[in-house]
Coordinates of C-alpha atoms and ligand atoms in Angstrom, one line a residue:
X1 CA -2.9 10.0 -34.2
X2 CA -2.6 14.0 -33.3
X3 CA -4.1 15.0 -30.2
X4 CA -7.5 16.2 -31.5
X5 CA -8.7 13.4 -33.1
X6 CA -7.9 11.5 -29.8
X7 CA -10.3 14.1 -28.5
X8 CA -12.9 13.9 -31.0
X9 CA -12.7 9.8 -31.0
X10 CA -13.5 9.4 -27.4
X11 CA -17.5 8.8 -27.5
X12 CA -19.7 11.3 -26.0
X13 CA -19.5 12.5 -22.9
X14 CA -22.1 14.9 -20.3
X15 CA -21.8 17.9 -20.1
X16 CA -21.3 19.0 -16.5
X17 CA -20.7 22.8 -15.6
X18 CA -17.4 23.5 -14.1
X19 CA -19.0 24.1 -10.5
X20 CA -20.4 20.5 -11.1
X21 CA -17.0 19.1 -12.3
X22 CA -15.2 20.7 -9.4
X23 CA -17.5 19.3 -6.9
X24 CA -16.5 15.5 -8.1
X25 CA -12.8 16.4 -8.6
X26 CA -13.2 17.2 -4.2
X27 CA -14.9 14.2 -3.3
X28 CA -13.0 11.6 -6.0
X29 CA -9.4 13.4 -4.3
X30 CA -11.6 12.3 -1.2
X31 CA -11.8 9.0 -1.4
X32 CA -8.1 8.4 -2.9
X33 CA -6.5 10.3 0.3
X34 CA -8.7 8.3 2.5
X35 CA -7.5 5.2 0.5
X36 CA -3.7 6.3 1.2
X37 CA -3.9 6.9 4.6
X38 CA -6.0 3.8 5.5
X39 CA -4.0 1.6 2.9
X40 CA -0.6 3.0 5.2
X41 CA -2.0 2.4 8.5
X42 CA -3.2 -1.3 7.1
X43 CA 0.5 -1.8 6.2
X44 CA 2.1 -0.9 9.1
X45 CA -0.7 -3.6 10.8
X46 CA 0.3 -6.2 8.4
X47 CA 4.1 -5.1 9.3
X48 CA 3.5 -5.6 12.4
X49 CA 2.3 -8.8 12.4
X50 CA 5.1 -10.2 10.4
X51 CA 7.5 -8.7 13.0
X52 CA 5.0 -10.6 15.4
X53 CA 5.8 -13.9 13.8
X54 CA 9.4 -13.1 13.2
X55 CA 9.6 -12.7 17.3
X56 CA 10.9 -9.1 16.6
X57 CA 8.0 -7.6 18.4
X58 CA 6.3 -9.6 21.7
X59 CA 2.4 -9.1 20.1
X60 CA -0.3 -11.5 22.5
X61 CA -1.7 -14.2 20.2
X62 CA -5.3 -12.7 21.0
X63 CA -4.1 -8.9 19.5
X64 CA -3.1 -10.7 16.8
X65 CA -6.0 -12.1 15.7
X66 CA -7.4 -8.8 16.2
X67 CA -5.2 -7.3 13.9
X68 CA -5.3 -10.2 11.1
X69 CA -8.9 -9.0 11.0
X70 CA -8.5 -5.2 11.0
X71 CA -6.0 -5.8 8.3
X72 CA -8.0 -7.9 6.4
X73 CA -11.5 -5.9 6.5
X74 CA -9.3 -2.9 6.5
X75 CA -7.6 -3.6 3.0
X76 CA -10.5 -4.6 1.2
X77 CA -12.6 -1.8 2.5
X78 CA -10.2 0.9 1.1
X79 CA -9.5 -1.2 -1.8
X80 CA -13.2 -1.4 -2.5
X81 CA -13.8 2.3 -1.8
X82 CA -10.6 3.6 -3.5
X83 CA -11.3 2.0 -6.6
X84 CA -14.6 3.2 -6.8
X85 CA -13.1 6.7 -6.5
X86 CA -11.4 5.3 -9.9
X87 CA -14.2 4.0 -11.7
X88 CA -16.6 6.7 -10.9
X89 CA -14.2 9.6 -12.1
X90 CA -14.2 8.2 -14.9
X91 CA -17.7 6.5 -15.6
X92 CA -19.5 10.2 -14.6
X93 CA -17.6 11.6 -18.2
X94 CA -19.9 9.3 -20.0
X95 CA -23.3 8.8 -18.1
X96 CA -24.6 11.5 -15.4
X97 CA -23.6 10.1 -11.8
X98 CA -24.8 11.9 -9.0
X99 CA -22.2 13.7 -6.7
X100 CA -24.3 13.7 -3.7
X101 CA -25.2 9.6 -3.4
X102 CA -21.3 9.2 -4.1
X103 CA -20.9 11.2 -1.1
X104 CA -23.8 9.3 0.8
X105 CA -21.6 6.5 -0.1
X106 CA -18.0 7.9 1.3
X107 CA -20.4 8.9 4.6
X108 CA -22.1 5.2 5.1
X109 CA -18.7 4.2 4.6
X110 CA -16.9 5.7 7.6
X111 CA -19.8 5.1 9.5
X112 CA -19.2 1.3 8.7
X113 CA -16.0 1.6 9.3
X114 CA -16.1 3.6 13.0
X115 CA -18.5 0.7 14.1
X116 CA -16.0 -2.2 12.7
X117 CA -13.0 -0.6 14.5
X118 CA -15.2 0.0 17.9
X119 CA -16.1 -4.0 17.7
X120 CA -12.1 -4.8 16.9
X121 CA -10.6 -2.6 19.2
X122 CA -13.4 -1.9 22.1
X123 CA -15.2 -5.6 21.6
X124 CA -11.7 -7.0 20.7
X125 CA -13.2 -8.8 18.0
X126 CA -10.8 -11.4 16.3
X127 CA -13.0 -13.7 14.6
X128 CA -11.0 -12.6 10.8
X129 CA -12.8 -10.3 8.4
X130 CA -14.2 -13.3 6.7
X131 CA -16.5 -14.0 9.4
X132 CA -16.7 -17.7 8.9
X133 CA -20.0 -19.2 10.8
X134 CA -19.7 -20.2 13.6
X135 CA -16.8 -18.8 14.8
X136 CA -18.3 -14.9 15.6
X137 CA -20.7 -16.7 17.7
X138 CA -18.6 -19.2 19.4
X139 CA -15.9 -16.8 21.1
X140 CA -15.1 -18.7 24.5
X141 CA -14.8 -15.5 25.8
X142 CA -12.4 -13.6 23.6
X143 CA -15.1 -11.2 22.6
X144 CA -18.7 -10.6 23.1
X145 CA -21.7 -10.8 21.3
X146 CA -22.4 -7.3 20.9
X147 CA -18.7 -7.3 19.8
X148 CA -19.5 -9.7 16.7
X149 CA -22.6 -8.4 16.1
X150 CA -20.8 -5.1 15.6
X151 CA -18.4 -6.1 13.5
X152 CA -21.1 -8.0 10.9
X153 CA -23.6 -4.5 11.4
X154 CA -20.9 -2.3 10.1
X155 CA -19.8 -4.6 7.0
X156 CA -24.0 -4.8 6.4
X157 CA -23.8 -0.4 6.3
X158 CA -21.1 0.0 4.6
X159 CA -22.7 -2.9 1.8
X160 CA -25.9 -0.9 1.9
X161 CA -23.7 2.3 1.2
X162 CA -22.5 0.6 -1.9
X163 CA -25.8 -0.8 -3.1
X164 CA -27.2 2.7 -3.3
X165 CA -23.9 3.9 -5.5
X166 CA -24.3 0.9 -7.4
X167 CA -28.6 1.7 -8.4
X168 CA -26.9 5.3 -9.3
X169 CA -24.8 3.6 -11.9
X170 CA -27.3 1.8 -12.8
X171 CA -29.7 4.6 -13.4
X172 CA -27.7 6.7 -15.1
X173 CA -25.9 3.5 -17.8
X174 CA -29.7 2.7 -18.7
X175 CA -30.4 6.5 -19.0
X176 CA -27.6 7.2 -21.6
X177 CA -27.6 3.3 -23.0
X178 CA -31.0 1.9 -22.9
X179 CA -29.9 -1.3 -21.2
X180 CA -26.9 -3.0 -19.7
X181 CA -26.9 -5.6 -23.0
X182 CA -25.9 -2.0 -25.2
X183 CA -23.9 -0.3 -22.4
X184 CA -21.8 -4.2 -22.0
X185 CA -21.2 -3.9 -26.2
X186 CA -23.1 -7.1 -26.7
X187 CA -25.2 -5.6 -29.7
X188 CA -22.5 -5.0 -31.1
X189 CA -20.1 -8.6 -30.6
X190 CA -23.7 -10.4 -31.8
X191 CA -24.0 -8.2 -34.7
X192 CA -26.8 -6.2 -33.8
X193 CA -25.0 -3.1 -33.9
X194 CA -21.9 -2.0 -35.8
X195 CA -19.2 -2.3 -34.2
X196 CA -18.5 1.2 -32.8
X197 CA -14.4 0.8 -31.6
X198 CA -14.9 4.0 -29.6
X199 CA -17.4 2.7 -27.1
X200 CA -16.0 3.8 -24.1
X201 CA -14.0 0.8 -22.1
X202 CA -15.0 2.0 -18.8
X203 CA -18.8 2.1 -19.5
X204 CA -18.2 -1.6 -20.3
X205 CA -16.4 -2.2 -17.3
X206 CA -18.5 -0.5 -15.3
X207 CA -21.2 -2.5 -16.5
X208 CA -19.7 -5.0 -15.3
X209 CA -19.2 -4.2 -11.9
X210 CA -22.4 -3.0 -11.5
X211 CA -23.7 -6.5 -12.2
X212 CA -21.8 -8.7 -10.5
X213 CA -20.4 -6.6 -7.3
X214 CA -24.6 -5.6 -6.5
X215 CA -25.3 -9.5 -7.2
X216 CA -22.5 -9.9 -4.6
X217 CA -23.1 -7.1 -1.8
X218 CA -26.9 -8.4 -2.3
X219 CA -25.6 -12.4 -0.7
X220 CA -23.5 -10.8 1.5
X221 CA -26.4 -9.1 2.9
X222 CA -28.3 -12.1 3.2
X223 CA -25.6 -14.1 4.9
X224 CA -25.0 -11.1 7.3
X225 CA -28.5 -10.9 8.4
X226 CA -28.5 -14.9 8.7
X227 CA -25.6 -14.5 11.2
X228 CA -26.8 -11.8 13.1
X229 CA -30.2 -13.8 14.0
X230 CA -28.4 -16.5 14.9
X231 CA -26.5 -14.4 17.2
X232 CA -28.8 -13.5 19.1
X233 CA -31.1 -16.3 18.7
X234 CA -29.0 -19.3 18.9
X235 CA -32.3 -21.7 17.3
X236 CA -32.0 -20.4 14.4
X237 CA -28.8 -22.6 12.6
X238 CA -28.4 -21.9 9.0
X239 CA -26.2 -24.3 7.3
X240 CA -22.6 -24.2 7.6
X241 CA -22.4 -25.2 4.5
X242 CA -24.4 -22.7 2.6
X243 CA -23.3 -20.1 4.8
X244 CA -19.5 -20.8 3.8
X245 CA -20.8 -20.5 0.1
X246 CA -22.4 -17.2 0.6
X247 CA -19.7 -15.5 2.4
X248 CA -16.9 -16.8 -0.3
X249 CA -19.0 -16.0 -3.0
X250 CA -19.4 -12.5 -1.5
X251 CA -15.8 -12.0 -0.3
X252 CA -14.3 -13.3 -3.5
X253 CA -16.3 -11.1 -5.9
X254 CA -15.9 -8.0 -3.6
X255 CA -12.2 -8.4 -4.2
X256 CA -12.1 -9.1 -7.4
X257 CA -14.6 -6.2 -8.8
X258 CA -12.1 -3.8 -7.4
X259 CA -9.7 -4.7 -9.5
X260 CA -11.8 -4.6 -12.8
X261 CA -13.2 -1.1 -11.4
X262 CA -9.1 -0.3 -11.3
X263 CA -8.3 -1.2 -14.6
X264 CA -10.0 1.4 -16.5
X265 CA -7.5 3.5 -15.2
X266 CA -5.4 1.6 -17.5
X267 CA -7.8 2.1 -20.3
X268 CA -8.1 5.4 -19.7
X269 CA -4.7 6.8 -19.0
X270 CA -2.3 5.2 -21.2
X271 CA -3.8 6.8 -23.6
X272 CA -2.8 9.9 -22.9
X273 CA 0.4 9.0 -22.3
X274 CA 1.2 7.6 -25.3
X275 CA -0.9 9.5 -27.5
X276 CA -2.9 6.8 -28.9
X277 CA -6.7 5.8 -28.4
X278 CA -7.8 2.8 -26.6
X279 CA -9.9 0.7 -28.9
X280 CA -12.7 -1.5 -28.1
X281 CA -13.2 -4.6 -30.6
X282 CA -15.1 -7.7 -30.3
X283 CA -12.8 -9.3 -28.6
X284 CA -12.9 -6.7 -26.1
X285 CA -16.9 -7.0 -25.6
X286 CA -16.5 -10.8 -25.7
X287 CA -13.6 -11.2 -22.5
X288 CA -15.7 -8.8 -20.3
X289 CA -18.9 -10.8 -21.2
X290 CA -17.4 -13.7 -20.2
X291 CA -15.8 -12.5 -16.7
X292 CA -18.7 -11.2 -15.7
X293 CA -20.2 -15.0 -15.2
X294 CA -16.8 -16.6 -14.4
X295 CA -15.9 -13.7 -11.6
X296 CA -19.0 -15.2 -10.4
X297 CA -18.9 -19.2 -11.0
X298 CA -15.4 -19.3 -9.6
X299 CA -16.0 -18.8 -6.0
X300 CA -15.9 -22.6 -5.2
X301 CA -12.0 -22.6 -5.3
X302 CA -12.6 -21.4 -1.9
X303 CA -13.9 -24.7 -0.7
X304 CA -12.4 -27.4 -2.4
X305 CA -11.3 -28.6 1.1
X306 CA -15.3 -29.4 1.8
X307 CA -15.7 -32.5 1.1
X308 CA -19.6 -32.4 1.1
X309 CA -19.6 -29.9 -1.9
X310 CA -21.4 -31.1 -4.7
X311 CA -18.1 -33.0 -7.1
X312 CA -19.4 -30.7 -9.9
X313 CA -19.2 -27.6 -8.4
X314 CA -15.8 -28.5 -7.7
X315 CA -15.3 -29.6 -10.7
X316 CA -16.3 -26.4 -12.5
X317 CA -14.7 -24.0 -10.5
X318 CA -11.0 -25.8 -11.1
X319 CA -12.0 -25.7 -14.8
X320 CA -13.3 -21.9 -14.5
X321 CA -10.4 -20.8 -12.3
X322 CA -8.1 -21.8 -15.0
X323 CA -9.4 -19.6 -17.3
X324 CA -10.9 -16.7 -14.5
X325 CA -9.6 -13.4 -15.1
X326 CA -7.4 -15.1 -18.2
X327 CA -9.6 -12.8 -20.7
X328 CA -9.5 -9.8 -19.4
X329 CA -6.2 -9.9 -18.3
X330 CA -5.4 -10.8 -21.7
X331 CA -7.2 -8.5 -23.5
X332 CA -6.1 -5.4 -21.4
X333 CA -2.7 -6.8 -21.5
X334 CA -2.2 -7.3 -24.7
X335 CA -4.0 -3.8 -25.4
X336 CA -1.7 -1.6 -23.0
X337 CA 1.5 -3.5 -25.1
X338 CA 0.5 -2.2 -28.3
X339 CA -0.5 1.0 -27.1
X340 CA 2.9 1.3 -25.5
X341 CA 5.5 -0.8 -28.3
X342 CA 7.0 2.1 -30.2
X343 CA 4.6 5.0 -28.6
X344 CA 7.6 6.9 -26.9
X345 CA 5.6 6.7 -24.0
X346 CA 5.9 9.6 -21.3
X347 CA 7.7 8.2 -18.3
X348 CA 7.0 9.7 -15.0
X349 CA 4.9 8.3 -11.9
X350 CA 1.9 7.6 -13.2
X351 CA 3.0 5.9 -16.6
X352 CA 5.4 3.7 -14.3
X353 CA 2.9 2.5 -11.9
X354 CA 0.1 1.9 -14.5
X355 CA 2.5 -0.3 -16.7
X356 CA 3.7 -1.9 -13.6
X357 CA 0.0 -2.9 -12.3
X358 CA -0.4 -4.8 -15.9
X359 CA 2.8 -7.0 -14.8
X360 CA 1.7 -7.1 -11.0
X361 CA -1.7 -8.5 -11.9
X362 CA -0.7 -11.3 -14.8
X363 CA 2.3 -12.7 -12.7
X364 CA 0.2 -12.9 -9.3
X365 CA -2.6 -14.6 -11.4
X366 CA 0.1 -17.3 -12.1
X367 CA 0.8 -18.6 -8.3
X368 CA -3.3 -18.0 -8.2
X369 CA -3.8 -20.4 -11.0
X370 CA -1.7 -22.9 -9.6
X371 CA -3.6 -23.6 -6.2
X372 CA -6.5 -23.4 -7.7
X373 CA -5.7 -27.2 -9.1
X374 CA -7.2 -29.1 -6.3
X375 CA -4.9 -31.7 -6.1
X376 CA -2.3 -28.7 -5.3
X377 CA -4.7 -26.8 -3.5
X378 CA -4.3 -29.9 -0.7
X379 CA -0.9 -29.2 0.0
X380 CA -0.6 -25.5 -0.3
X381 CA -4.5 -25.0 1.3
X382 CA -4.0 -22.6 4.6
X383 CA -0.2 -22.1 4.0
X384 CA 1.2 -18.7 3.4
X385 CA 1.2 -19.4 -0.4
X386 CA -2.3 -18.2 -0.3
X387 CA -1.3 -14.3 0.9
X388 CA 1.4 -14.9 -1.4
X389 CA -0.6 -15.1 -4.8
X390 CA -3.1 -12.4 -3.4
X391 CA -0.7 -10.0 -2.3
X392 CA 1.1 -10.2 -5.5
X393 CA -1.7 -9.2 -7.5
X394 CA -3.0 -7.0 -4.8
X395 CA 0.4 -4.7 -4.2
X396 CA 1.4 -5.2 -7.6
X397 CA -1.3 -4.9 -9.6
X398 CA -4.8 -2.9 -8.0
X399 CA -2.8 -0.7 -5.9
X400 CA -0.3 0.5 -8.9
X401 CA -3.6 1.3 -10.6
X402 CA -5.2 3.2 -7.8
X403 CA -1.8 4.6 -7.5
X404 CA -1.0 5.3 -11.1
X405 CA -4.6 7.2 -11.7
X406 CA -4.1 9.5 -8.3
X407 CA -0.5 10.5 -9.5
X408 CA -2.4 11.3 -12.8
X409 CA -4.2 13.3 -11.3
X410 CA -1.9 14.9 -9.3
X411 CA 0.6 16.0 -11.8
X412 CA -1.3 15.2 -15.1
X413 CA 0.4 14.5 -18.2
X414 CA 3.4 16.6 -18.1
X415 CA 7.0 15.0 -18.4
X416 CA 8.8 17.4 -16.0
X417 CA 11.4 16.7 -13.4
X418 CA 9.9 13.8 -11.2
X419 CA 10.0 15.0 -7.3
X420 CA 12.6 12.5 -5.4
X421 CA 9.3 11.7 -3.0
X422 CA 7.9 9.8 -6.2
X423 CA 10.9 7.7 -7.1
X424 CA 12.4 6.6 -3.9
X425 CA 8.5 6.1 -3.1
X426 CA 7.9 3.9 -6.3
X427 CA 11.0 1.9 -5.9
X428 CA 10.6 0.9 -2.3
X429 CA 7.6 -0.2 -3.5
X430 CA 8.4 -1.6 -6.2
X431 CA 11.0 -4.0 -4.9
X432 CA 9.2 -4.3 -0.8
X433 CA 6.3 -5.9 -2.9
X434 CA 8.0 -8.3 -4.6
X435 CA 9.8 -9.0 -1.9
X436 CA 6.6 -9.4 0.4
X437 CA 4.7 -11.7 -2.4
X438 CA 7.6 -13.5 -3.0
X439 CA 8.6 -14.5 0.9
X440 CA 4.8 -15.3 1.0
X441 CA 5.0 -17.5 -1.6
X442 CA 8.2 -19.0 -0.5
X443 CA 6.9 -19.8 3.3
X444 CA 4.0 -21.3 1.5
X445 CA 5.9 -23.8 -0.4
X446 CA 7.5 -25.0 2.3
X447 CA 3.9 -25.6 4.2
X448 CA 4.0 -22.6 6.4
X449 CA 0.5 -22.2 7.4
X450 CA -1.3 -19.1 7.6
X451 CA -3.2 -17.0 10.2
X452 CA -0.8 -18.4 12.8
X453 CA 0.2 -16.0 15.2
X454 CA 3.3 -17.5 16.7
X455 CA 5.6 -19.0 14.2
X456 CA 8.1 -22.0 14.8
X457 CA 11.8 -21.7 15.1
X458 CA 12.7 -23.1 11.3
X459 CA 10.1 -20.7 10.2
X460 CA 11.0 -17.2 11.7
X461 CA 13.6 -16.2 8.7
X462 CA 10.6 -16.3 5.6
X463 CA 9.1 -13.9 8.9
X464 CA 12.2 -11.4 9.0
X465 CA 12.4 -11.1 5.1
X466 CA 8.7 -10.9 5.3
X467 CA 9.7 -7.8 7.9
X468 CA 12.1 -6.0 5.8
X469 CA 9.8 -6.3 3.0
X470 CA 6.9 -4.8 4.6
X471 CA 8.9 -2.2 5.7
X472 CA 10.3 -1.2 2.2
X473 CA 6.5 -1.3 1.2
X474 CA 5.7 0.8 3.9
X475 CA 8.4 3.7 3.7
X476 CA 7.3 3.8 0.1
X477 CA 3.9 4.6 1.1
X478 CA 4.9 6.5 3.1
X479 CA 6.8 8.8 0.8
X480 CA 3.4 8.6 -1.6
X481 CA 1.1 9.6 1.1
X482 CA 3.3 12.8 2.2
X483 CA 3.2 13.2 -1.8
X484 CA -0.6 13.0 -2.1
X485 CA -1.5 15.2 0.9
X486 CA 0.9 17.7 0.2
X487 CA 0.0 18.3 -3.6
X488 CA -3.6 16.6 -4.3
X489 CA -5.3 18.8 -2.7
X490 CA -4.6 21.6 -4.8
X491 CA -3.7 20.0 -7.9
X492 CA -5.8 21.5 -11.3
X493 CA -8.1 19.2 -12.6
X494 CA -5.3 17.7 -15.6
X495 CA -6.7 18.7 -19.0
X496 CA -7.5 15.2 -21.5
Ligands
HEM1 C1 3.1 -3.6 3.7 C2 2.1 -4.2 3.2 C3 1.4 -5.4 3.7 C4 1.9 -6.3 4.6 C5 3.2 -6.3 5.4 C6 0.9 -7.3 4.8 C7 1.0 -8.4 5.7 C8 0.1 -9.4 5.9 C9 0.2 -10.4 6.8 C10 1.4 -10.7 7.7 C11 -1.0 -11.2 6.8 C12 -1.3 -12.4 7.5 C13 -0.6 -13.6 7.0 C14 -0.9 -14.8 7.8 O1 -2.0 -15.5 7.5 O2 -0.1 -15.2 8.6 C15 -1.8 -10.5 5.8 C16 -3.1 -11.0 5.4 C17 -3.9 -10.4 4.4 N1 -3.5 -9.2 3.7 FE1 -1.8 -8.2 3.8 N2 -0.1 -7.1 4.0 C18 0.1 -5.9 3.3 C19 -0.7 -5.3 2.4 C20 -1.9 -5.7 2.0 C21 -2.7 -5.1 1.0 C22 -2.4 -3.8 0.2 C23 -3.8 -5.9 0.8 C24 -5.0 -5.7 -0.1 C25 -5.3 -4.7 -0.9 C26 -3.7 -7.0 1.7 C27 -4.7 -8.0 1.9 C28 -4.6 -9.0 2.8 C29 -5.6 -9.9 3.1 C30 -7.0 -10.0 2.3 C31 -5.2 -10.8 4.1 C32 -5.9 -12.0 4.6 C33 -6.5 -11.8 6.0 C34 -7.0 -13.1 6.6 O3 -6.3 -14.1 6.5 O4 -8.1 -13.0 7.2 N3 -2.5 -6.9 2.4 N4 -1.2 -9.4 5.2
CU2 CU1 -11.5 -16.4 -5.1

């Protein structure tokens, strides 16, 4: 297919003037050099507290927990606000986004963020980013109140932040497509419409986490306000129970919806690097239909050690998590394969790190898949294999795609001579991450727990490969971030 059909096939798009289009190309660049920067400081925290457990580095078990949490709330934050930068450069070519309210968001953001690092570092805060009631409210000491309090306020902001974005996207998807139904592609997989195999991927994906990540924010709102009355009023006891629930279903779908925010990267990029359009199908419609309930109905893998959950909510989430993220994952997949099989696909950073996200994020699903059978889950519950599934996925898969799209942009589509910066940058990377999911995985399967700050003899060598690792994925970085701020900021807006 020559270059100007590829053109003409994409669907419609807004017209923006070019002041307008320059305006979002500053505050998307924005949000991924504040993703690169916080994403490298996170990593030399998570470095650190391998080193920590490997007894290289003398870290007091209370700074630990205080950094377990910073790098928890920390990676998710950016991973959440990075791939937003992803999905909104791309979403605003097809429906009119407002500039300014993805602005208000980036703003709300660091507020959130300024508050959560003043609760971790000045309330010393260690209760993990997961907040689990009681514990913010049951410190013996180690931190305050006001210090927990803090730390659920600036999650709630930086939530509210995202709400607004989200009612934006909203706004303009039913503007331009009537209702979410059209904008998902369901009249089309029920027949209602023709099938129209250039309906834009990422309006469908957006769709989608529009719905589920505002469903989400919206219970962990709830939750967060639950907890804060009950810190401060101590009669007030909401259900442990229920509270668990909310948070997981929350945390889980947070994290997830990044990733299917990332992806359109994927849909949108490869592309243009191999010169062939990304179709939508039935098929297509049908796997993003169904994630957007099973992103949702899965959350219970997070509890199947609670024995007072209801037998079929167990039930259906070890059924569901089977088959979670299976469609999409296979769709895109197998989508990215045939664009690529035979394409004489242009290598260079961003073609590399795109094409390695797809392998990243089907092998971590794998070691997922497997603990989510809860007669496994038993065993491997609360051991290392845990960070090992999600930081396979995570550094393998969403991060090659945030990375892949802000190379993209940074040195478009050309072939040209790749700068040494990118390829020592993207092998460290490349083999650190492995090495960091796979030492994970490995402590995990011999029943290393997690969130233990001081390890035991037999277990400090998975710690001291888990060090090396972490500081292959952290040079690479490294060599990425110098990259980014050196060229982004200047870097033309790359022609389709
Ligand atoms: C150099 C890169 C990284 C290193 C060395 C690293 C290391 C660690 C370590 C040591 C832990 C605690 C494990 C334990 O329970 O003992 C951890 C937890 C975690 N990491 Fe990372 N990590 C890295 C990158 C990332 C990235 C990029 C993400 C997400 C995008 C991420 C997400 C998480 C999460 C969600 C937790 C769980 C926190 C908790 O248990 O409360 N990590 N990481
Ligand atoms: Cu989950």
């Amino acid at each position: 297919m020559s270059a100007t059909t590829l053109d003409t096939a994409v669907s419609k798009r807004v017209d923006y003037s070019e002041a307008e289009n320059q305006a979002a190309l500053v505050a998307v660049k924005a949000h991924l050099i504040t993703g690169f920067l916080v994403f490298l400081l996170m990593m030399l925290a998570g470095a650190a507290m391998r080193a920590a457990q490997s007894n290289m580095m003398p870290v007091e078990a209370g700074l630990f927990y205080q950094i377990l949490t910073l790098h928890g709330v920390g990676v998710v934050g950016t991973a959440g606000i990075a791939s937003t930068g992803v999905l909104w450069y791309f979403l605003r070519q097809y429906v009119p986004l407002s500039t300014k309210i993805f602005w208000l968001n980036f703003g709300v953001f660091l507020a959130g963020v300024v508050i959560i690092l003043g609760s971790i570092f000045i309330g010393k805060y260690g209760g993990g980013w997961t907040f689990l009631y009681p514990l913010p409210g049951i410190s013996l000491g180690a931190w305050s109140t006001g210090a927990a309090a803090a730390f659920l306020l600036g999650l709630l902001i930086i939530g509210t932040g995202f709400l607004i974005l989200y009612l934006d996207m909203g706004r303009a998807i039913l503007s331009q497509y009537g209702n979410f139904g059209r904008a998902l592609g369901l009249t089309q997989l029920f027949g209602k419409e023709p099938v129209n195999p250039y309906h834009p991927a990422t309006v469908v994906a957006g769709t989608m986490v529009l719905i589920v990540n505002f469903i989400g924010i919206a219970v962990g709102a709830v939750v967060l306000v639950m907890m804060l009355v009950n810190l401060y009023n101590p009669e007030f006891k909401p259900d442990a129970l229920l509270v668990k629930n909310l948070i997981y279903f929350f945390g889980h779908v947070f994290i997830n919806a990044t990733i299917y925010a990332s992806v359109v990267a994927v849909y949108e990029l490869l592309p243009r690097y191999t010169g062939r359009p990304y179709k939508t199908s039935k098929v297509f419609y049908a796997a993003w239909f169904a994630i957007v309930f099973m992103v949702m109905a899965v959350y219970p893998h997070h509890l199947f050690m609670d024995a007072p959950m209801p037998m079929w909510a167990m039930i259906t989430a070890q059924v569901l998590s089977y088959g979670s993220g299976i469609p999409v994952l296979v769709v895109t997949g197998y989508g990215a394969l045939m664009l690529v099989y035979r394409s004489g696909i242009q290598w260079n950073t961003a073609s590399k790190l795109l094409i390695l996200s797809m392998f990243g994020w089907a092998a971590g699903v794998i070691p997922a898949i497997i603990d989510a059978m809860v007669s496994v889950n038993r065993v491997l519950h609360n051991t290392l294999w845990v960070p090992g599934h999600f930081h396979f996925y995570l550094l393998l898969g969403l991060l090659p795609m945030i990375f892949g799209f802000t190379f993209y942009l940074l040195n478009g589509k050309k072939e040209g001579k790749t700068p040494l910066t990118e390829k020592l940058g993207f092998y460290s990377y490349l083999i650190g991450g492995l090495l960091l999911a796979l030492t994970f995985l490995g402590s995990g399967a011999h029943s290393i727990p997690r969130r233990w700050a001081v390890h035991m003899e037999e277990w400090v060598p998975y710690a001291q490969w888990g060090t090396l690792a972490a500081t292959l994925v952290v040079l690479g970085v490294l060599l990425f971030t110098i990259r980014v701020l050196t060229a982004l900021p200047k870097a033309p807006e790359p022609s389709v």
